[in-house]
PDB file of C-alpha atoms in Angstrom:
ATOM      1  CA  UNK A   1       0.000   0.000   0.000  1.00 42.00           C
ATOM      2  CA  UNK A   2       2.718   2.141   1.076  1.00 42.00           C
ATOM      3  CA  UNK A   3       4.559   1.614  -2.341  1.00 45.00           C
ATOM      4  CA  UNK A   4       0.872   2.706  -4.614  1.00 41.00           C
ATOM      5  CA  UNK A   5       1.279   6.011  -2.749  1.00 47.00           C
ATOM      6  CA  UNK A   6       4.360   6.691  -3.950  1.00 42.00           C
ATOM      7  CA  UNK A   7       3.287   5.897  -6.838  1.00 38.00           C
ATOM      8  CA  UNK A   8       0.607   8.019  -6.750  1.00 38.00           C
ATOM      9  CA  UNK A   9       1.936  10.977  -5.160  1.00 48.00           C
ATOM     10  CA  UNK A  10       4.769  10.622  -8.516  1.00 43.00           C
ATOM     11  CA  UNK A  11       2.565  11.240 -10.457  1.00 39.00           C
ATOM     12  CA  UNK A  12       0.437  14.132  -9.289  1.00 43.00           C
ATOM     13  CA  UNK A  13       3.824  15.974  -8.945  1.00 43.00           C
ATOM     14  CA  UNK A  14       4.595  15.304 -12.520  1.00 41.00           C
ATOM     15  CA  UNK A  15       1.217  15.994 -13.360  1.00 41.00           C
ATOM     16  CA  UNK A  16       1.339  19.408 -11.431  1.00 41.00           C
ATOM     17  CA  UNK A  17       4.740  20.269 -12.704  1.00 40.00           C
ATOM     18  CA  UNK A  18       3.374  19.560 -16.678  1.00 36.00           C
ATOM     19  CA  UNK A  19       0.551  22.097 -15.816  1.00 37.00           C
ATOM     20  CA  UNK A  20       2.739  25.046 -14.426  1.00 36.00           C
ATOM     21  CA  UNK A  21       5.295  24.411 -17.634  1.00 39.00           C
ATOM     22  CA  UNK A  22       1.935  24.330 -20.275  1.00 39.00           C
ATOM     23  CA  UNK A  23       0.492  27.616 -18.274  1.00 41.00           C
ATOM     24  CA  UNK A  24       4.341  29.246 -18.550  1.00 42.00           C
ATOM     25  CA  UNK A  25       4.550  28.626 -22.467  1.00 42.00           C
ATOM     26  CA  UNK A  26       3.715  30.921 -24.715  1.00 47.00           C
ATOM     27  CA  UNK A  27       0.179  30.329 -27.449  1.00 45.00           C
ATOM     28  CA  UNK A  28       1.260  28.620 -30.614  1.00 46.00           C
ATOM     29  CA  UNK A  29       1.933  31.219 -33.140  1.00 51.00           C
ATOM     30  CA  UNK A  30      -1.467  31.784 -35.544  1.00 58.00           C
ATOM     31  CA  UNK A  31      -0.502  32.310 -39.040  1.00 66.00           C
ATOM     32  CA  UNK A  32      -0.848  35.707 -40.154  1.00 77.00           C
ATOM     33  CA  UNK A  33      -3.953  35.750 -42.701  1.00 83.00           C
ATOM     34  CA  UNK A  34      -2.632  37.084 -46.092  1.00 88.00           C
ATOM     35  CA  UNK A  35      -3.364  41.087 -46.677  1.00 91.00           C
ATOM     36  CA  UNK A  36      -6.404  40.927 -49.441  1.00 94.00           C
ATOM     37  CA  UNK A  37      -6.697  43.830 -51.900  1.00 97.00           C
ATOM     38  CA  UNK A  38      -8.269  46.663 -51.142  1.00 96.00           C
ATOM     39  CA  UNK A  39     -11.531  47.651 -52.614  1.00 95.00           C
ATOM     40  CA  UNK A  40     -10.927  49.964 -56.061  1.00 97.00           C
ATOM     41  CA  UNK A  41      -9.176  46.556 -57.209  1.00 98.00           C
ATOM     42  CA  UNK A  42     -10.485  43.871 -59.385  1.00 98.00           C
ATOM     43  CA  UNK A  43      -9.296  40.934 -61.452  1.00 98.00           C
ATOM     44  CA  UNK A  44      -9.298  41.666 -65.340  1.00 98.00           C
ATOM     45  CA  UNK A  45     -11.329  39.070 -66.392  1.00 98.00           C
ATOM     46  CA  UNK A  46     -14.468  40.270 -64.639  1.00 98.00           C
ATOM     47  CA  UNK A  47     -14.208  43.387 -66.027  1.00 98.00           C
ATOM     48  CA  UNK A  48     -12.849  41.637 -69.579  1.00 98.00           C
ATOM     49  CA  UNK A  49     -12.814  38.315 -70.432  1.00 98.00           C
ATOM     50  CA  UNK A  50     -11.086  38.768 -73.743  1.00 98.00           C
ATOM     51  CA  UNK A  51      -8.019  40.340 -73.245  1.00 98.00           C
ATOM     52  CA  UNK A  52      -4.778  38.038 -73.466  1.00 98.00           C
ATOM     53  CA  UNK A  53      -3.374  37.137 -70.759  1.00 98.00           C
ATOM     54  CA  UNK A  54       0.481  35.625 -70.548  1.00 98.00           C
ATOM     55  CA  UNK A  55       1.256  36.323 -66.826  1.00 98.00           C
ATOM     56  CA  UNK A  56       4.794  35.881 -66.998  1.00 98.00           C
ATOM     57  CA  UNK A  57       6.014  36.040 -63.425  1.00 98.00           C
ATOM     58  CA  UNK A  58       4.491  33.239 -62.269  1.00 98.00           C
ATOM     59  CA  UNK A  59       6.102  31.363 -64.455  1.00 97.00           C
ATOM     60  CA  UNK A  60      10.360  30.330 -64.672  1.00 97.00           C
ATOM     61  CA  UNK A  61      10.688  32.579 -68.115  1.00 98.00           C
ATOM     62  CA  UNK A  62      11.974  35.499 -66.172  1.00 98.00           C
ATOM     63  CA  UNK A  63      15.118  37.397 -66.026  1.00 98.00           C
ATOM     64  CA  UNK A  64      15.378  35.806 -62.883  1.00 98.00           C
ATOM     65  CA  UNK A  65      14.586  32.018 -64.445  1.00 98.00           C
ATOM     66  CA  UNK A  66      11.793  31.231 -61.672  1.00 98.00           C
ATOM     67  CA  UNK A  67       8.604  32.292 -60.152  1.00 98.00           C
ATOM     68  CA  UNK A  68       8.624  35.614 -58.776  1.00 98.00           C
ATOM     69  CA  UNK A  69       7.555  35.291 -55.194  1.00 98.00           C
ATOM     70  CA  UNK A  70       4.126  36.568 -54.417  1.00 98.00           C
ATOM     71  CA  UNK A  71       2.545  35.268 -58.045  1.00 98.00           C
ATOM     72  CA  UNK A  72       0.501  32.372 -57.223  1.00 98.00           C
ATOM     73  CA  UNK A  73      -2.136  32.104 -59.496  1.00 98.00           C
ATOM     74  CA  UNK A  74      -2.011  33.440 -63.190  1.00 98.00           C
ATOM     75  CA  UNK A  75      -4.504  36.579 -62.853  1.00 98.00           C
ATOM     76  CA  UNK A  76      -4.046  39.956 -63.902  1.00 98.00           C
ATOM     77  CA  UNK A  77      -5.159  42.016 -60.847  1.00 98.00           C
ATOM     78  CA  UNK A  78      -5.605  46.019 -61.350  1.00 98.00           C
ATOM     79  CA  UNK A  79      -7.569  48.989 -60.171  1.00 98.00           C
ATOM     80  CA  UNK A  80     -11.147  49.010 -61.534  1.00 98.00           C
ATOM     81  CA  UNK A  81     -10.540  52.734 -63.331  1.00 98.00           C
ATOM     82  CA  UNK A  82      -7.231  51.057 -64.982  1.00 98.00           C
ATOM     83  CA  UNK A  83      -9.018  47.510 -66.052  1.00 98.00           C
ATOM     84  CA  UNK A  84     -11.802  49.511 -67.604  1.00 98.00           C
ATOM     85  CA  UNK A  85      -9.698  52.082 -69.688  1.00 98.00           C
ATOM     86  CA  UNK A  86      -8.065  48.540 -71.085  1.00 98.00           C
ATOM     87  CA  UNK A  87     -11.449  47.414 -71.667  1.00 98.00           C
ATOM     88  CA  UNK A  88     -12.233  50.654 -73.549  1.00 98.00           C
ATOM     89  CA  UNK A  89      -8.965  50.083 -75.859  1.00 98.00           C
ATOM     90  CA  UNK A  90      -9.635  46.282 -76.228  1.00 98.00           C
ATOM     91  CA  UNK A  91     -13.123  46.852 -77.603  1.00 98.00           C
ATOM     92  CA  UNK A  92     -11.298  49.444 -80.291  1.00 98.00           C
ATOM     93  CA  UNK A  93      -8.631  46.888 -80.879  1.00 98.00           C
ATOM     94  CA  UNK A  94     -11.353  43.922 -81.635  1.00 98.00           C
ATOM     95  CA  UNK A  95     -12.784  46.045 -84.553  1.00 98.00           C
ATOM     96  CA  UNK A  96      -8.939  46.177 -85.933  1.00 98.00           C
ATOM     97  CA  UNK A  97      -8.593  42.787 -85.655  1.00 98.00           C
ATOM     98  CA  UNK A  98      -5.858  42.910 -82.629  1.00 98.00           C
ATOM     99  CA  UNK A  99      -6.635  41.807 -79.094  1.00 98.00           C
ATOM    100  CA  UNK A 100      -4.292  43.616 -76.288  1.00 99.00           C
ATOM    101  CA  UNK A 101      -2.062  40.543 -74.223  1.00 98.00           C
ATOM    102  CA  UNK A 102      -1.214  41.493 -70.616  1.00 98.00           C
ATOM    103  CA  UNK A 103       2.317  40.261 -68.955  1.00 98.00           C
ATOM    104  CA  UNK A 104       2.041  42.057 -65.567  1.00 98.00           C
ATOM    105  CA  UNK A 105      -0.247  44.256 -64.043  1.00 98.00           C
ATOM    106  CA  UNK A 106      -0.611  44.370 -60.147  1.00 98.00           C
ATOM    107  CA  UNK A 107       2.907  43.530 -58.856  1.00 98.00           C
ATOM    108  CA  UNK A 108       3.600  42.620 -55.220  1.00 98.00           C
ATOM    109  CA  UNK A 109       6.634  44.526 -53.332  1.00 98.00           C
ATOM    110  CA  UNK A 110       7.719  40.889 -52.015  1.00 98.00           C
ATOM    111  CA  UNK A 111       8.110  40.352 -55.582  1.00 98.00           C
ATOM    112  CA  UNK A 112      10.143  43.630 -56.199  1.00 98.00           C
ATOM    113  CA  UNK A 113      12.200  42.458 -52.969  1.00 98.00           C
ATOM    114  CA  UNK A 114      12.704  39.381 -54.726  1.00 98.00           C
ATOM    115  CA  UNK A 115      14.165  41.774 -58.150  1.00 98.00           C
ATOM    116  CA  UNK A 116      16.247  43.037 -55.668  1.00 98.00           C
ATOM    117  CA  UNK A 117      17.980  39.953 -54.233  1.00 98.00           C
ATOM    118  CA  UNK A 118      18.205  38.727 -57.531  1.00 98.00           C
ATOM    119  CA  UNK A 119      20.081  41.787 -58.907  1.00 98.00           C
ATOM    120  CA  UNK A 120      22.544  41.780 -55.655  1.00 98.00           C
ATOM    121  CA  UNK A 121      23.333  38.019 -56.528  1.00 98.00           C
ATOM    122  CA  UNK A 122      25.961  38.625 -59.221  1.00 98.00           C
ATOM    123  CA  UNK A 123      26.793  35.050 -59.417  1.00 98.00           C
ATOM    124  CA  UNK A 124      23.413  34.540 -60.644  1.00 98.00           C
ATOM    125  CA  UNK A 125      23.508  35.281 -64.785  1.00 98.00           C
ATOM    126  CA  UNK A 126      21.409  31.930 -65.545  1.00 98.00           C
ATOM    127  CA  UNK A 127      18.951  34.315 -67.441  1.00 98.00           C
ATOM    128  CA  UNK A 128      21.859  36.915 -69.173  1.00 98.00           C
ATOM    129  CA  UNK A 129      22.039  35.140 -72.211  1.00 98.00           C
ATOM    130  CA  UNK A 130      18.161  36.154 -73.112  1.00 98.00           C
ATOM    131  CA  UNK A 131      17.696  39.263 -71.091  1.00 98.00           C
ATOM    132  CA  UNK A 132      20.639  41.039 -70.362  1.00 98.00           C
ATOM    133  CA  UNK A 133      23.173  40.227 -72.897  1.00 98.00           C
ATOM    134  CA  UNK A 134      24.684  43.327 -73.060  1.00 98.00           C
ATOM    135  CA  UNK A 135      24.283  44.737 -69.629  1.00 98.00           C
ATOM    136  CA  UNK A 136      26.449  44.230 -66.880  1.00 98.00           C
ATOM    137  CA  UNK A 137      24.587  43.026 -63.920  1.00 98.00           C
ATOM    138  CA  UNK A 138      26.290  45.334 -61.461  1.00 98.00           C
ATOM    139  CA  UNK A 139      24.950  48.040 -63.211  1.00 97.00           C
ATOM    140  CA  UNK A 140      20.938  47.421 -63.633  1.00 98.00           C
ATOM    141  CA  UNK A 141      20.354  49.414 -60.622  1.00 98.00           C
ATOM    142  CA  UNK A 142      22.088  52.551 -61.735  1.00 97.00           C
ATOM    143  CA  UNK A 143      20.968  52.024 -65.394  1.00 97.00           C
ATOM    144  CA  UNK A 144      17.173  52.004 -63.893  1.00 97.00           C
ATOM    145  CA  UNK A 145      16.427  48.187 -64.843  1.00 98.00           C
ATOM    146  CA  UNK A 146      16.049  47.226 -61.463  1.00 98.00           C
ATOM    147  CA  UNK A 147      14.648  49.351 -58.275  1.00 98.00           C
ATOM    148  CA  UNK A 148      13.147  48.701 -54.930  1.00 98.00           C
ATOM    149  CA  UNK A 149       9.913  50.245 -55.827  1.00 98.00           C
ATOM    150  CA  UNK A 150       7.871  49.626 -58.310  1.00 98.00           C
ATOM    151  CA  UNK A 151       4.395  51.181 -59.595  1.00 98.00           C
ATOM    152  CA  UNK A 152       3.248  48.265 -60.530  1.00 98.00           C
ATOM    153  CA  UNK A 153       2.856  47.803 -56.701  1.00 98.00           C
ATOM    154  CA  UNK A 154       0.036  50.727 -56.445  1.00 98.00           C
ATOM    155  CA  UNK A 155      -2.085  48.809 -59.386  1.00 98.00           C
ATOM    156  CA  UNK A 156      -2.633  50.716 -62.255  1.00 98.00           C
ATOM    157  CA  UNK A 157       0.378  50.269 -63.945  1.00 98.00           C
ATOM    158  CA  UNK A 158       0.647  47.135 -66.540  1.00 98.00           C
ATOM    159  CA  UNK A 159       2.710  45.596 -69.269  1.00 99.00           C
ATOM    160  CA  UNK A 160       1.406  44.343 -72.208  1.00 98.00           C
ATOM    161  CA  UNK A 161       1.685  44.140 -76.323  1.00 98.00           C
ATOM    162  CA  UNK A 162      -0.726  43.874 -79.056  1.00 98.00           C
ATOM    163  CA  UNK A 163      -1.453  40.225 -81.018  1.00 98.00           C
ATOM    164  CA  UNK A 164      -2.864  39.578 -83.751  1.00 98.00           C
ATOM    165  CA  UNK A 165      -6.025  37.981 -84.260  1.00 98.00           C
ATOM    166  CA  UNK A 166      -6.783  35.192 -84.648  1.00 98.00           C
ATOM    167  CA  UNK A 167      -4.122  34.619 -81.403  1.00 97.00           C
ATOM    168  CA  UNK A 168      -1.623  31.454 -82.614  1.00 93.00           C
ATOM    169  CA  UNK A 169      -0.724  29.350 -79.783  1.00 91.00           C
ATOM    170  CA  UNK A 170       2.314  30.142 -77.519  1.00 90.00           C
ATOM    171  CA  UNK A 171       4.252  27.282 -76.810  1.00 93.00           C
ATOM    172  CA  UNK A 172       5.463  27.077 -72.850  1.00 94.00           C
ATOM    173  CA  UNK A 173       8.943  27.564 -72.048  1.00 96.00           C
ATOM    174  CA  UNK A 174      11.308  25.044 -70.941  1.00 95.00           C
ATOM    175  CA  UNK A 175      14.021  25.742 -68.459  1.00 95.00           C
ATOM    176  CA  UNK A 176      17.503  24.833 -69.269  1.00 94.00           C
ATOM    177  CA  UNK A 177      16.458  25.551 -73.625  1.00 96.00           C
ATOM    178  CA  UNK A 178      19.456  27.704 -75.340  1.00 96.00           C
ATOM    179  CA  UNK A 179      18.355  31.140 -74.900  1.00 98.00           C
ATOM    180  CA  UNK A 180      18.483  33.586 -77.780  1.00 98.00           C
ATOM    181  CA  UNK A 181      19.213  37.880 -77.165  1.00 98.00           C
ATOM    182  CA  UNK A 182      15.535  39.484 -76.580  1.00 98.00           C
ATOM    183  CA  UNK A 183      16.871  42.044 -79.084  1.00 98.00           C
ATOM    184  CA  UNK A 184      17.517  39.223 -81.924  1.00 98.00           C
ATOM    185  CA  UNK A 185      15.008  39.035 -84.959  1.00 98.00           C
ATOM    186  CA  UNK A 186      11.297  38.070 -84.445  1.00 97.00           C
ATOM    187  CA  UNK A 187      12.109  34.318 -85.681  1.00 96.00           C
ATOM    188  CA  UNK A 188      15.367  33.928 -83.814  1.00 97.00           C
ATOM    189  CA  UNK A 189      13.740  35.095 -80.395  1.00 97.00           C
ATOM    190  CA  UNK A 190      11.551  33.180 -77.842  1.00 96.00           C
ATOM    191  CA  UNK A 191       8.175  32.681 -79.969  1.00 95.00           C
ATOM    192  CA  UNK A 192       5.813  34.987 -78.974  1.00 96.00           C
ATOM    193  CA  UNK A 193       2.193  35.433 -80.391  1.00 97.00           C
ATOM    194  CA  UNK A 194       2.286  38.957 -80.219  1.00 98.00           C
ATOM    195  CA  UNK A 195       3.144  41.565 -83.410  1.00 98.00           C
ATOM    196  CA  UNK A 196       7.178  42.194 -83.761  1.00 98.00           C
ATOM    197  CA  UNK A 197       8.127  45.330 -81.610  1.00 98.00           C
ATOM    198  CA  UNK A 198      11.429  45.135 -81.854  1.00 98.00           C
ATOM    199  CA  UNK A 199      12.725  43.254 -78.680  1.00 98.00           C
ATOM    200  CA  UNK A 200      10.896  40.446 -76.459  1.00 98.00           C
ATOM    201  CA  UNK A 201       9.457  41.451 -73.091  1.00 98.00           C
ATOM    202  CA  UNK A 202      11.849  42.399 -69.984  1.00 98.00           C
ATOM    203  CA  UNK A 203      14.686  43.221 -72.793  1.00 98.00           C
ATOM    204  CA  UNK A 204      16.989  45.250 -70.326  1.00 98.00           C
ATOM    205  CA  UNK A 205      18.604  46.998 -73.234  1.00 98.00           C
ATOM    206  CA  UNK A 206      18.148  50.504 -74.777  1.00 98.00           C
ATOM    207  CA  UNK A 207      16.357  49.052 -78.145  1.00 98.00           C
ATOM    208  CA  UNK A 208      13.578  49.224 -75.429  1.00 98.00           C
ATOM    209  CA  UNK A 209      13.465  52.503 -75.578  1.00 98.00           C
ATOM    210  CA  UNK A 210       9.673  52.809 -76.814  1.00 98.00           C
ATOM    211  CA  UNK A 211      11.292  56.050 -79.641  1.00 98.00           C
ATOM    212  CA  UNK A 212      14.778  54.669 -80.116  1.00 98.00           C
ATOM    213  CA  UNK A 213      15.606  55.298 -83.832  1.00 98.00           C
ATOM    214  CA  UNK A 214      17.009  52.301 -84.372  1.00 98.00           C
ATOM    215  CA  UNK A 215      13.270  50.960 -84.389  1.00 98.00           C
ATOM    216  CA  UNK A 216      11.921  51.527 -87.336  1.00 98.00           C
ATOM    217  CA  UNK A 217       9.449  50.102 -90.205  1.00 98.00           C
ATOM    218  CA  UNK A 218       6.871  47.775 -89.046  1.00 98.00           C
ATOM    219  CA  UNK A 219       8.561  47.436 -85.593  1.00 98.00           C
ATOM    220  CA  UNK A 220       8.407  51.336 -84.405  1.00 98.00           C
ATOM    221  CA  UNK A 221       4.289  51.358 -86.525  1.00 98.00           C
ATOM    222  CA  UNK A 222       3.616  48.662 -83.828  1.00 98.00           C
ATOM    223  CA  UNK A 223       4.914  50.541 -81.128  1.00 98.00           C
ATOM    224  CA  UNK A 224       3.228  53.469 -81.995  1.00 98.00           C
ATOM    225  CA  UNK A 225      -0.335  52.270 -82.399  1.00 98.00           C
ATOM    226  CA  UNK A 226      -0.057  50.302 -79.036  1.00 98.00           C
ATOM    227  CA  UNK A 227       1.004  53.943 -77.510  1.00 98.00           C
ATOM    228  CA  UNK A 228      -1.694  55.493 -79.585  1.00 98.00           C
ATOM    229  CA  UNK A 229      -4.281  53.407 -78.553  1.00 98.00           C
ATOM    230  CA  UNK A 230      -3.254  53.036 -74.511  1.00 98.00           C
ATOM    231  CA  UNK A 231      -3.201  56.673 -74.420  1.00 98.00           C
ATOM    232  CA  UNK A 232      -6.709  57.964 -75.607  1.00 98.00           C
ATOM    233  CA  UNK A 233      -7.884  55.840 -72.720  1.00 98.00           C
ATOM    234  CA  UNK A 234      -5.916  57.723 -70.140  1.00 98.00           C
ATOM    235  CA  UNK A 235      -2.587  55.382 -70.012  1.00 98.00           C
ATOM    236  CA  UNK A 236       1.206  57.471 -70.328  1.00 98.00           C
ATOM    237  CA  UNK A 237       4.237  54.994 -71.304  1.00 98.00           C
ATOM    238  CA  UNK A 238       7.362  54.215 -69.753  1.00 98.00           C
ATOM    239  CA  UNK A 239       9.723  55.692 -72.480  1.00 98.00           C
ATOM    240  CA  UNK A 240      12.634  53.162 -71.382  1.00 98.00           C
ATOM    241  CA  UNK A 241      10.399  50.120 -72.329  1.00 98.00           C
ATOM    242  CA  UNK A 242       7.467  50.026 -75.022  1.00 98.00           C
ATOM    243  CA  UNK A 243       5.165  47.465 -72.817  1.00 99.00           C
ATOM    244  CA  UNK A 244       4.844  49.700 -69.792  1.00 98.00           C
ATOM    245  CA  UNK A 245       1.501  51.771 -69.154  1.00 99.00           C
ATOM    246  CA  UNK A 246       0.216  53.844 -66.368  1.00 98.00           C
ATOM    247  CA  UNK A 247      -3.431  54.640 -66.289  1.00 98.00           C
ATOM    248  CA  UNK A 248      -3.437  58.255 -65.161  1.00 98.00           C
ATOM    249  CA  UNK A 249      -4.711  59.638 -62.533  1.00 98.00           C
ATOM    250  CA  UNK A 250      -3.670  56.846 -60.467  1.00 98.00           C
ATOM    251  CA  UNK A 251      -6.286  55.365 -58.026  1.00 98.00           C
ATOM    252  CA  UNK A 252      -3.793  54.586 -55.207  1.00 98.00           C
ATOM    253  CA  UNK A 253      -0.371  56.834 -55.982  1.00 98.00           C
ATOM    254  CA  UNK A 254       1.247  56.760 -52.758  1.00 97.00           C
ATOM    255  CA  UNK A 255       0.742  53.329 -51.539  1.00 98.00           C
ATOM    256  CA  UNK A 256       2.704  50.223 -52.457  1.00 98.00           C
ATOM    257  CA  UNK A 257       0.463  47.209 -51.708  1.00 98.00           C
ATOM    258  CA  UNK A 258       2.062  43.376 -51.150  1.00 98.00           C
ATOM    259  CA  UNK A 259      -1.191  41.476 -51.086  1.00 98.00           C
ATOM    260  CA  UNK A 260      -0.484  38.040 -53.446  1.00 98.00           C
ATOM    261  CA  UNK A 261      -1.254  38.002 -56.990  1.00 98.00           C
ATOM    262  CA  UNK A 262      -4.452  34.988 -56.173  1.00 98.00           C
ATOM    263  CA  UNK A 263      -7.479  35.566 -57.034  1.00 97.00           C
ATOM    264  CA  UNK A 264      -8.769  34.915 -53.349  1.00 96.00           C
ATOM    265  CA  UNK A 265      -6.979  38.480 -53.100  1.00 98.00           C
ATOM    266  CA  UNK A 266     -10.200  40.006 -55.464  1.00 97.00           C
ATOM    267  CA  UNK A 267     -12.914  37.505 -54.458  1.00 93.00           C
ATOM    268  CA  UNK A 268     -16.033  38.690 -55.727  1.00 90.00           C
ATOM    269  CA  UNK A 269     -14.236  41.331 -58.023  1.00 94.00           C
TER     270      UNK A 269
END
């Protein structure tokens, strides 16, 4: 008898001793709930179903040669005011015969954060041959290719090209394939189904340069009808590269947003 109180009296004092540890530990850490967008924002597609879309970043044919962190899902997220000036231009564009094709448009700052790693990382020049073939990489932050903001990040900013119609398949890209200059011919370069402008998308090179004079012909009429057409609906182009648009005035201009590009970000929008 004497030894099943021992016993006994063991246990409660292990028993007592698990109960002042558990009381003494902090909770268990709840996952932080991603940020969602804002209202003002929506995803394209509800606002038009029949513009292009190629969402590049959430795919490995970047300058970086992976997903950009924060793309999850490819969806073209903007501000309403911004998605329906691109509806405005897509229903001129339909009449042509052209349909507009989106490659970014709402653009996380994680996913500038993760431009800026990349671009620190000069060991990293798996992408160069494509890209960057005639830029040093220690210089695409003072040549402007590279920043830690972006307006993308406030939502009404977007990158896109004209294709077209009707839109010929794209074929996916396959990591590791020889990579061809951005700036090479149309038929040399990473196919595309979009109209020849000169130099792929992301070229970090000058031939960007939406006016540079060494675009000319068909090349520099493609560029200008795709400024033309963005700009009677209220977007004003990046003159360093011929895809980038800003619809003006800008819903949100001082805030840089980092809610995921998902479409559980827009629910309902």
């Amino acid at each position: 008898m004497t030894g099943m109180r021992t016993v006994l009296r063991a246990l409660a004092t292990a028993a007592a001793t698990l109960l002042v540890a558990t009381a003494g530990s902090p909770a268990p850490a709840q996952a932080r709930p991603e940020p969602k967008a804002p209202e003002g924002f929506v995803a394209l597609r509800s606002v038009d179903p029949t513009i292009i879309q190629e969402m590049r970043y959430t795919t490995a044919h970047t300058f970086l040669g992976e997903r950009v962190d924060g793309y999850r899902q490819p969806v073209c997220i903007l501000t309403r005011p911004a998605a329906r000036a691109l509806h405005l231009a897509q229903k001129r564009l339909l009449r042509q015969g052209y349909s507009l094709k989106v490659y970014d448009c709402y653009r996380p700052q994680r996913a500038v954060d993760h431009f800026v790693r990349w671009a620190k990382d000069l060991d990293d020049q798996a992408m160069k041959g494509e890209f960057y073939p005639l830029v040093d990489k220690s210089r695409l932050f003072d040549d402007g290719y590279i920043a830690e903001k972006s307006g993308h990040s406030r939502g009404s900013t977007v990158d896109l090209t004209l294709v077209r119609l009707p839109a010929l398949p794209t074929r996916p890209y396959r990591p590791g394939e020889r990579l061809t200059p951005c700036f090479a011919p149309k038929s040399e370069r990473f196919p595309d189904n979009s109209v020849d402008m000169g130099t792929g998308y992301d070229c970090f090179d000058t031939l960007s340069h939406t006016d540079d004079p060494r675009i000319q012909g068909a090349q520099r009429a493609n560029r200008q009808f795709l400024k033309r057409t963005l700009t009677d609906v209220g977007f004003v182009n990046l003159p360093e590269e011929w895809w980038h648009f800003t619809h003006k005035p800008e819903l949100f201009p001082d805030t840089y947003f980092d809610f995921p590009v998902d479409r559980r970000s827009v629910a309902g929008r």
